[in-house]
XYZ file of C-alpha atoms in Angstrom:
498
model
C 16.294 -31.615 100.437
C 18.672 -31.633 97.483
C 17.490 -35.083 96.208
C 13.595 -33.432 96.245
C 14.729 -30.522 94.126
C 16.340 -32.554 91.948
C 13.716 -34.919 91.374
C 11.346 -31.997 90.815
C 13.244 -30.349 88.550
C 13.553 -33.462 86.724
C 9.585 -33.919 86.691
C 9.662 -30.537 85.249
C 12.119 -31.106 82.795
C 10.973 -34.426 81.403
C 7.325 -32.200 80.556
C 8.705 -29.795 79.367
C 10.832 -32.046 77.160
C 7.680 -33.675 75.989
C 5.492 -30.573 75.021
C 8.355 -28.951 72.951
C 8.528 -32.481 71.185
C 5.273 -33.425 69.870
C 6.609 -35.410 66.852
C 9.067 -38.268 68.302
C 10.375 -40.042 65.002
C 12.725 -42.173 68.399
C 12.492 -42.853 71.642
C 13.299 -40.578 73.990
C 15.204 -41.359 76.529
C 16.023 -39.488 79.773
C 19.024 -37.324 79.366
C 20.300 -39.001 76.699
C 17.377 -38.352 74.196
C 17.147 -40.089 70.725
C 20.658 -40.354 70.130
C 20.882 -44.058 71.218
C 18.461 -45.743 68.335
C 20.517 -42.537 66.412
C 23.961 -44.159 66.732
C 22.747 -47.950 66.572
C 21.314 -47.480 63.213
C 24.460 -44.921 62.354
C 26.142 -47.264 59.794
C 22.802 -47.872 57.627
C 21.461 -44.196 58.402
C 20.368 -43.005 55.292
C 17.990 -46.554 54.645
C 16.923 -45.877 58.650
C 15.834 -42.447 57.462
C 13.559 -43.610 54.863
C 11.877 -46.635 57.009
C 11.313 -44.068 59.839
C 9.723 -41.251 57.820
C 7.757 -43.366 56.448
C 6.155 -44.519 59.301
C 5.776 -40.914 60.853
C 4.615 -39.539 57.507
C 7.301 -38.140 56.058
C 8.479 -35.675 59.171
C 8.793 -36.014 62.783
C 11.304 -34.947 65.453
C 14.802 -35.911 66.918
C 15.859 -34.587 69.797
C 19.101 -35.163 71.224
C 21.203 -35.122 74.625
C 19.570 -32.967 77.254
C 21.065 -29.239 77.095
C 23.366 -30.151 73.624
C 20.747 -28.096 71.345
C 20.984 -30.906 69.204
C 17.459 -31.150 68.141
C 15.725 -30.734 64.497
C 12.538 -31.600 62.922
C 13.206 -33.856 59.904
C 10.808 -33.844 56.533
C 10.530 -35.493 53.595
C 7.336 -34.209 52.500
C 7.664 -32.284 49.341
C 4.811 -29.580 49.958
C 7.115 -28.960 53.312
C 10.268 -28.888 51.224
C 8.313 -26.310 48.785
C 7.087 -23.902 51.585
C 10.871 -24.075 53.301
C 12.983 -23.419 49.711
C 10.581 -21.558 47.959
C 7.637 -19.947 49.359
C 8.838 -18.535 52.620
C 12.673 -18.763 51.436
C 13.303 -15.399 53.487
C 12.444 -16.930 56.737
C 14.530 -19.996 56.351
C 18.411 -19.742 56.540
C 21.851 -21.601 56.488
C 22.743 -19.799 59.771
C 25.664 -19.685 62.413
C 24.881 -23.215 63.849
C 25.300 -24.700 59.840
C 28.503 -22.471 59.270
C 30.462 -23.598 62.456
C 29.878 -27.444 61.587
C 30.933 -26.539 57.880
C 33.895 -23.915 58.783
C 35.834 -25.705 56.429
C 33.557 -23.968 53.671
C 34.699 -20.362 54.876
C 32.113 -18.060 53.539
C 31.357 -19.405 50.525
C 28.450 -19.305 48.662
C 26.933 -22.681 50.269
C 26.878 -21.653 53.800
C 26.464 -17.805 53.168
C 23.550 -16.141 53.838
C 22.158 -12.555 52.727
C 23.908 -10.044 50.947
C 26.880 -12.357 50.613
C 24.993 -15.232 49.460
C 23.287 -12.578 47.009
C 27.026 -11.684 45.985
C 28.156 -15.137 45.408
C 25.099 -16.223 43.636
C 25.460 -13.654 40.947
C 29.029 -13.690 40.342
C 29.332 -17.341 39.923
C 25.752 -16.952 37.802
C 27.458 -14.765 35.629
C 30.757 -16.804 35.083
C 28.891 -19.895 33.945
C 27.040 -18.769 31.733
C 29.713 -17.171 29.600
C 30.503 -18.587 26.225
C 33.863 -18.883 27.356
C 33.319 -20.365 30.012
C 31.279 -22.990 28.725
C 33.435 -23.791 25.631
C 36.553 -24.088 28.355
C 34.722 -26.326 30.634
C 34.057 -28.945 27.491
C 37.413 -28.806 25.744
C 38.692 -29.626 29.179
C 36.777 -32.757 30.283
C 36.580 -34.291 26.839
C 40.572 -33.766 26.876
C 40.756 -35.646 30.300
C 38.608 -38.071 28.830
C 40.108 -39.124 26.041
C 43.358 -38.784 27.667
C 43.371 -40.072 31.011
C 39.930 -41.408 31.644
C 39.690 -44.064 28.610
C 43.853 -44.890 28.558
C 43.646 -45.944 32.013
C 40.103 -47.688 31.414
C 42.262 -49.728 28.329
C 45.019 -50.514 30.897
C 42.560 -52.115 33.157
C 40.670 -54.052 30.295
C 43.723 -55.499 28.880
C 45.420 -56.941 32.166
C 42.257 -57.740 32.759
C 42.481 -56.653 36.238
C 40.019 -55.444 39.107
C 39.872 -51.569 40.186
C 38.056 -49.338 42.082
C 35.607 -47.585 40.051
C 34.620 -44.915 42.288
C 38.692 -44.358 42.736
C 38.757 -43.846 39.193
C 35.762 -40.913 39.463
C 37.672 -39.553 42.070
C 40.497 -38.877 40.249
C 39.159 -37.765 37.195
C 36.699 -35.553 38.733
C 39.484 -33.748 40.883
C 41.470 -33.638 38.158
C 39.078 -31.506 36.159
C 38.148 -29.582 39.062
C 41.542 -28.920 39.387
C 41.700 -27.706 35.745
C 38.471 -26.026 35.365
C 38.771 -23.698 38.410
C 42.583 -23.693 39.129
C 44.135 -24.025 35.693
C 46.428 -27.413 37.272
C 45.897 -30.851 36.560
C 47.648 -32.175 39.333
C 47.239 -36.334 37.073
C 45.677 -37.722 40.205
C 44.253 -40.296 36.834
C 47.554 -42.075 35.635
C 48.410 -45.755 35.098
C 50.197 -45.943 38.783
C 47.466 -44.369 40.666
C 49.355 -41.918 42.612
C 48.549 -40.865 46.484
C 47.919 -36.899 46.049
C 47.624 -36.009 49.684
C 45.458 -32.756 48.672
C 42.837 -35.745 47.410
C 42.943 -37.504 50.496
C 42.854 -34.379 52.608
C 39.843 -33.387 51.180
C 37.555 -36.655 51.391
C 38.849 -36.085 54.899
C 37.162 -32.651 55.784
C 34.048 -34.582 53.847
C 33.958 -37.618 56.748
C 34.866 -35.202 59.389
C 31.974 -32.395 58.916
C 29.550 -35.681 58.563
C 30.637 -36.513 62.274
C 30.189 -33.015 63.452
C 26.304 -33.630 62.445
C 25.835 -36.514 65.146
C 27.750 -35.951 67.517
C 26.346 -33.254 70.454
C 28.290 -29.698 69.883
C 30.306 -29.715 73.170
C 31.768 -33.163 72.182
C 32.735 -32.385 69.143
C 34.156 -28.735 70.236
C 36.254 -30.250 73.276
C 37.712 -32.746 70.737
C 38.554 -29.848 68.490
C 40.302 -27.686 71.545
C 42.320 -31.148 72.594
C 42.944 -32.043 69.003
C 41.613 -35.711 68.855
C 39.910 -37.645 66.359
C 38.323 -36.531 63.941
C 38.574 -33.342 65.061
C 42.833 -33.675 64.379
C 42.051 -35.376 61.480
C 39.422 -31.794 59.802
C 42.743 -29.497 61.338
C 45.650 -31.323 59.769
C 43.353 -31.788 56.093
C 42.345 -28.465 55.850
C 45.676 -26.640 56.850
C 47.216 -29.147 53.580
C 43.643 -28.035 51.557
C 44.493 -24.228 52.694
C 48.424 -24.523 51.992
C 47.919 -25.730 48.674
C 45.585 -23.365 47.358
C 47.180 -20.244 48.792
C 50.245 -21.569 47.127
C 48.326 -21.722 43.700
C 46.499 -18.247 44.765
C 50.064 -16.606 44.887
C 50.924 -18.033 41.511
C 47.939 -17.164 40.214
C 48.660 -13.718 40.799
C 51.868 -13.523 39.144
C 50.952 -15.251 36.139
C 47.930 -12.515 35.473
C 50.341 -10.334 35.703
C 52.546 -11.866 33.096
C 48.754 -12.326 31.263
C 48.354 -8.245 31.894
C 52.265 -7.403 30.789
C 51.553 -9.847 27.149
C 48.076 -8.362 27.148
C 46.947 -12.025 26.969
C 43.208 -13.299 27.520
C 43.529 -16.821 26.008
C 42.563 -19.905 26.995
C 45.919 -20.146 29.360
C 43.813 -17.699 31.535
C 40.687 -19.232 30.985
C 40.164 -20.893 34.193
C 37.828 -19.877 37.042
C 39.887 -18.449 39.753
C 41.789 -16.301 37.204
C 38.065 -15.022 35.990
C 37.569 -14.193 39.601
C 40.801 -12.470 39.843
C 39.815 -10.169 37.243
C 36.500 -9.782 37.847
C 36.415 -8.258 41.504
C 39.740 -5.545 43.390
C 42.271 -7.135 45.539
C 39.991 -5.823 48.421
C 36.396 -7.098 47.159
C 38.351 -11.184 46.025
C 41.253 -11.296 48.357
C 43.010 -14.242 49.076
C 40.515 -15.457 51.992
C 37.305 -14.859 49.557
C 39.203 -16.927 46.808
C 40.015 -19.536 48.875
C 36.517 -20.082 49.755
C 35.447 -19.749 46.540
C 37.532 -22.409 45.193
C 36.881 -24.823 48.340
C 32.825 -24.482 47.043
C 33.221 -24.785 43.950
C 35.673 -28.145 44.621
C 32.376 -29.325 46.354
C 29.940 -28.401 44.009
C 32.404 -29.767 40.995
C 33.884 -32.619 42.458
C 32.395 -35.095 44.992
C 29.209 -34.627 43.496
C 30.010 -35.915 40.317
C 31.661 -38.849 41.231
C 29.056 -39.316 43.685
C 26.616 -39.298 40.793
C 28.457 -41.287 37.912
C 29.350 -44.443 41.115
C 25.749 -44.661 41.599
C 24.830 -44.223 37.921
C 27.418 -47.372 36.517
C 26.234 -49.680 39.481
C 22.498 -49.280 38.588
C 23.159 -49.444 35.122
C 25.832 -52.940 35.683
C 22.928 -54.218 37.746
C 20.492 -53.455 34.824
C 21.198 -55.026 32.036
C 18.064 -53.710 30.239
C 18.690 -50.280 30.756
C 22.405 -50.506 29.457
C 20.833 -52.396 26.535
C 18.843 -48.949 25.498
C 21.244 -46.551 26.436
C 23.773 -48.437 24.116
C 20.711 -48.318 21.417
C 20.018 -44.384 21.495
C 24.070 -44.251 21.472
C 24.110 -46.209 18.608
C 21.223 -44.888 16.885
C 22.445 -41.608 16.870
C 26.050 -41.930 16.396
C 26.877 -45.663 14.994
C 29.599 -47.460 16.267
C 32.815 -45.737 17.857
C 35.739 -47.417 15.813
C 37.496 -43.936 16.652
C 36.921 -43.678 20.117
C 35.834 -40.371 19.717
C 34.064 -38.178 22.794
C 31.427 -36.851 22.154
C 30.405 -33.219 22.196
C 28.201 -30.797 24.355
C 25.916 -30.574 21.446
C 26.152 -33.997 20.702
C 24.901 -35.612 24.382
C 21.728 -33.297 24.524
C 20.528 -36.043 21.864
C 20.997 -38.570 24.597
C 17.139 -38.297 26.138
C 17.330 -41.979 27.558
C 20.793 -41.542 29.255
C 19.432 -38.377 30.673
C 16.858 -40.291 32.561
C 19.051 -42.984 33.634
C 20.995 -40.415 35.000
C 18.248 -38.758 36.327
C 17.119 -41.970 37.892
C 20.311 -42.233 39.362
C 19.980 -38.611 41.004
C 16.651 -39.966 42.335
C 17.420 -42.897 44.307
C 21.794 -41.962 45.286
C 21.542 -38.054 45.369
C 25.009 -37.056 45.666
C 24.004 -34.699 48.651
C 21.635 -36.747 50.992
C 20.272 -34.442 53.142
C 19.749 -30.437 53.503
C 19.961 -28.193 56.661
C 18.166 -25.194 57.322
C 17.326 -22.757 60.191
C 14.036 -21.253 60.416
C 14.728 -17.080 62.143
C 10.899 -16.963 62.887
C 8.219 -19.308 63.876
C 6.357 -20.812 61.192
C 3.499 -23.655 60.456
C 4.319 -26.182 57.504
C 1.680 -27.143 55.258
C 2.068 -30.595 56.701
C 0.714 -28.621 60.170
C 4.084 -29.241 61.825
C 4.888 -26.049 63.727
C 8.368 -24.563 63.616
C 9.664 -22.353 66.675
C 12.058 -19.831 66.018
C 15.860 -21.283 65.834
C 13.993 -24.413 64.847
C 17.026 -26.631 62.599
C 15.304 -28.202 60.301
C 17.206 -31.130 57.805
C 15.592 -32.593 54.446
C 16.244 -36.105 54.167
C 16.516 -35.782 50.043
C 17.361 -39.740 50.072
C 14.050 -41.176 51.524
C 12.351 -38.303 48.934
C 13.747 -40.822 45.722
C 12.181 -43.695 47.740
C 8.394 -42.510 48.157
C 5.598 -44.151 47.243
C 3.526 -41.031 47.444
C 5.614 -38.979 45.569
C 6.834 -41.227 42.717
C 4.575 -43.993 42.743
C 4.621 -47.914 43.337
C 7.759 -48.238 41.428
C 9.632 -45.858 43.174
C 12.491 -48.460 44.049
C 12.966 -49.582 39.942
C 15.276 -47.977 37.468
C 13.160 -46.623 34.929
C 14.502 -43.542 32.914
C 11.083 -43.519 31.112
C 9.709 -42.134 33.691
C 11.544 -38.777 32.307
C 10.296 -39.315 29.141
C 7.454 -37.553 27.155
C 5.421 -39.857 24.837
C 6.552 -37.129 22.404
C 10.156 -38.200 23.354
C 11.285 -35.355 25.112
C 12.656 -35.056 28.757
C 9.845 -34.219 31.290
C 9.519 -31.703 34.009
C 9.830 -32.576 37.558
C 9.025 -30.139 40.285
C 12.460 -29.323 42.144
C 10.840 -29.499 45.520
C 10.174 -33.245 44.571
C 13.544 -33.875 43.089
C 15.833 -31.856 44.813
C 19.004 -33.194 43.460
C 19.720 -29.635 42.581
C 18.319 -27.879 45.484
C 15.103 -25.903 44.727
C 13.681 -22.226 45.136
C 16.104 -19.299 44.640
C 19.128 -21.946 45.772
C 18.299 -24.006 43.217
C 22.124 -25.345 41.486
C 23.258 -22.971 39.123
C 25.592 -25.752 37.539
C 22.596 -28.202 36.965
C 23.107 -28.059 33.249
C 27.203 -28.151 33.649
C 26.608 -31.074 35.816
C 24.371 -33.186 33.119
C 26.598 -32.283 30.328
C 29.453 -33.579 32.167
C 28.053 -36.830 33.399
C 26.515 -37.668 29.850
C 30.106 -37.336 27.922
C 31.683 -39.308 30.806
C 28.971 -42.315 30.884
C 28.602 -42.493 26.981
C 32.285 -42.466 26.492
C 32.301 -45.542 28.695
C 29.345 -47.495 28.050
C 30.215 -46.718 23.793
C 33.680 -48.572 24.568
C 33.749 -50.791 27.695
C 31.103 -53.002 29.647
C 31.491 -52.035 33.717
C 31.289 -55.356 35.027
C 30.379 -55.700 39.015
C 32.557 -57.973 41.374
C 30.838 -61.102 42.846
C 30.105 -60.497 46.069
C 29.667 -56.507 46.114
C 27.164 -54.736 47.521
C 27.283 -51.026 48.193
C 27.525 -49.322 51.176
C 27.130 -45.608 51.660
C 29.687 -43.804 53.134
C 29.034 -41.574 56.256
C 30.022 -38.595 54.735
C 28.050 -35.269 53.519
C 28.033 -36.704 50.200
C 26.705 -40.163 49.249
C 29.924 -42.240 47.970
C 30.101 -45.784 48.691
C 31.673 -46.885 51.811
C 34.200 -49.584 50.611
C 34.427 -48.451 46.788
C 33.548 -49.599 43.391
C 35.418 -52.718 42.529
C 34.374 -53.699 38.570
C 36.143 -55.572 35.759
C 36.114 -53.906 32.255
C 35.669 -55.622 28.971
C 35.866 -54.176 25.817
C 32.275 -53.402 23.989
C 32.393 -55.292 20.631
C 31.939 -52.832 17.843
């Protein structure tokens, strides 16, 4: 009698199972669902993405282990990624589900929703957009530029030696993070390329959350209760993450107060978690708010960028062409760099052809791959793809770069012109169809801090040095929330004949 209910209920089950998923991008197996052709194709899953959206039209379903929840409709379809981020924003959240996998984050402004999204947003909105603010961010990173970034660049050039490009972003990125939002450069970027366990700890969280995303829920919560794998791993790296900046929190603190006693606002004070300090009561930016803050804006500040400028210095190695013109619009406007001087903010907005290299670059490797949401109500997407309430819904942003329909036959070239105006001015992309930056009322509100940065980094570089690829490399990406490359950068640098 048992065996016949349980055969029945299976019957039932496996119908049910197909109604609710009318849009298979896998096969689905019995009990186990997609995730088999999920995990095969784990090490190359971004490229996977794109090959099977394109054959299901750009969205399509995966659903995973029976009873793990673990199902989401997948788009890459930009009218879709329009209606979700933009046109009915208000029905389309992070929600619980996204802030348990990215608990690391806290309640920060990337996984808050509401009124303390709403909070977030215009605090932050209003801190970078100061004067201040702006003039502190650029005397820092063309300091750690010319300081750290091109002296350790000339150490490599001269012993001729191989390094780890992407280690080198790393550094220098968290290095300025460190500076721009904590006031501490913590010279990750020397000559003898120190371990800084805070570093390390935080590519860790990175991998971990990445895991959290395929794995079914109740695996990934039992590991967490036993403390094994990965799950150890996200504990150990953000109680180091957590000790560190309550330790700078508490310094903070006093050395406002020593700001307050002096009645001192200069740049010694300049620095974003000190702004925040000031700007909200002990009781509105405690010390649990300001650690969140600070672990977002380390996100937002940090990974991305060296993300952005690894991907950027590969395509441009790989295309000689390209490095030929930006060198030419470098050289046009600013002749040859006997000084090695950095260039200013003012200065790289006259760089229209590295823009679109760059842009290019934020195309084809967007430093975030793919975006989650949660729709609270049902909903029909313009593509006619219903959406039941709960419904988790991820944009893969990487196969978007790599469309045919949406960027032509030539989608998988390097071609900056395609940012340029015959008038020679940078054109205007829809950010539903390049959604580097997010899009709709999301959209990044350190888009332009972001380009200013990556244009004095790249034409500090490319005005002194040629990046030079190692035989033999070829990228991987990582499997991490943000798109680094697996094994690193490894280059040789020579030194650009003036």
């Amino acid at each position: 009698m048992f065996f016949y209910a349980a055969a029945l209920f299976c019957i039932i089950y496996f119908f049910h199972r197909r109604l609710c998923c009318r849009y298979p991008l896998f096969t689905d197996y019995p009990i186990i669902g997609m995730l088999p052709d999920l995990l095969c194709n784990l090490w190359r899953i971004h490229d996977f993405s794109v090959e099977v959206l394109k054959s299901h039209g750009g969205t399509g379903e995966f659903t995973g282990p029976w009873f793990t929840n673990m199902n989401y409709l997948i788009t890459s379809d930009p009218i879709n990624v329009h209606h979700i981020l933009s046109k009915n924003f208000k029905n389309y959240v992070k929600g619980p589900e996204f802030r348990e996998i990215f608990q690391a984050f806290g309640d920060g402004i990337f996984t808050a929703d509401g009124e303390a999204w709403k909070y977030n947003r215009d605090l932050f909105q209003s801190l970078f957009k100061h004067k201040s603010f702006e003039l502190f961010l650029e005397k820092t990173i063309r300091k750690k530029v010319q300081n750290s970034l091109l002296v350790v660049l000339e150490h490599v050039q001269q012993h001729g030696s191989v390094v780890d490009l992407q280690d080198v972003f790393n550094r220098f990125t968290f290095d300025n993070i460190c500076s721009t939002v904590l006031g501490y450069d913590p010279c990750c970027l020397s000559l003898d390329f120190p371990e800084v366990a805070i570093e390390k700890a935080f590519n860790e969280v990175e991998e971990s959350i990445f895991y959290r995303h395929v794995m079914p829920k109740r695996v990934w919560k039992v590991q967490k209760w036993l403390q094994m794998g990965r799950e150890k791993t996200m504990t150990e790296a953000c109680k180091s993450f957590d000790e560190f900046i309550h330790a700078l929190i508490a310094s903070k603190f006093e050395a406002l107060s020593r700001c307050n006693e002096n009645e001192e606002t200069g740049e010694d004070c300049a620095d974003l978690l000190t702004t925040l300090m000031r700007e909200g009561n002990k009781e509105q930016h405690d010390d649990i708010f300001l650690r969140d803050a600070v672990f977002n804006l380390f996100v937002a500040g940090r990974d991305t960028l060296t993300s952005a400028l690894t991907w950027f210095f590969w395509l441009v190695a790989t295309n000689p062409l390209v490095e030929e013109k930006i060198l030419e619009e470098i050289n046009q406007n600013f002749g040859s760099n006997e000084e090695n001087a950095v260039l200013s903010a003012e200065e790289v907005k006259k760089l229209v052809y590295l823009h679109g290299a760059i842009c290019e670059t934020l195309r084809l490797f967007p430093p975030i791959p793919f975006e989650r949401k949660q729709a609270l109500e049902g909903d029909v997407l313009p593509s006619g793809h219903c959406v039941n309430p709960r419904t988790m819904i991820l944009f893969s942003l990487y196969a978007m770069g790599r469309f045919e329909e949406i960027w032509g036959k030539d989608c998988m070239e390097l071609k900056p012109e395609r940012w340029i105006s015959q008038k020679g001015g940078i054109v205007y992309v829809p950010s539903y169809k390049f959604v580097a930056f997010n899009a709709g009322p999301r959209t990044c509100l350190g888009k332009d801090l972001s380009f200013l940065q990556m244009k004095i980094v790249a034409a500090a570089i490319l005005r002194n040095y040629h990046v030079q690829v190692v035989e033999g490399s070829v990228p991987t990406p990582s499997l991490s929330v943000v798109l680094l490359m697996k094994d690193g950068f490894k280059v040789k640098i020579t030194k650009r004949e003036t």
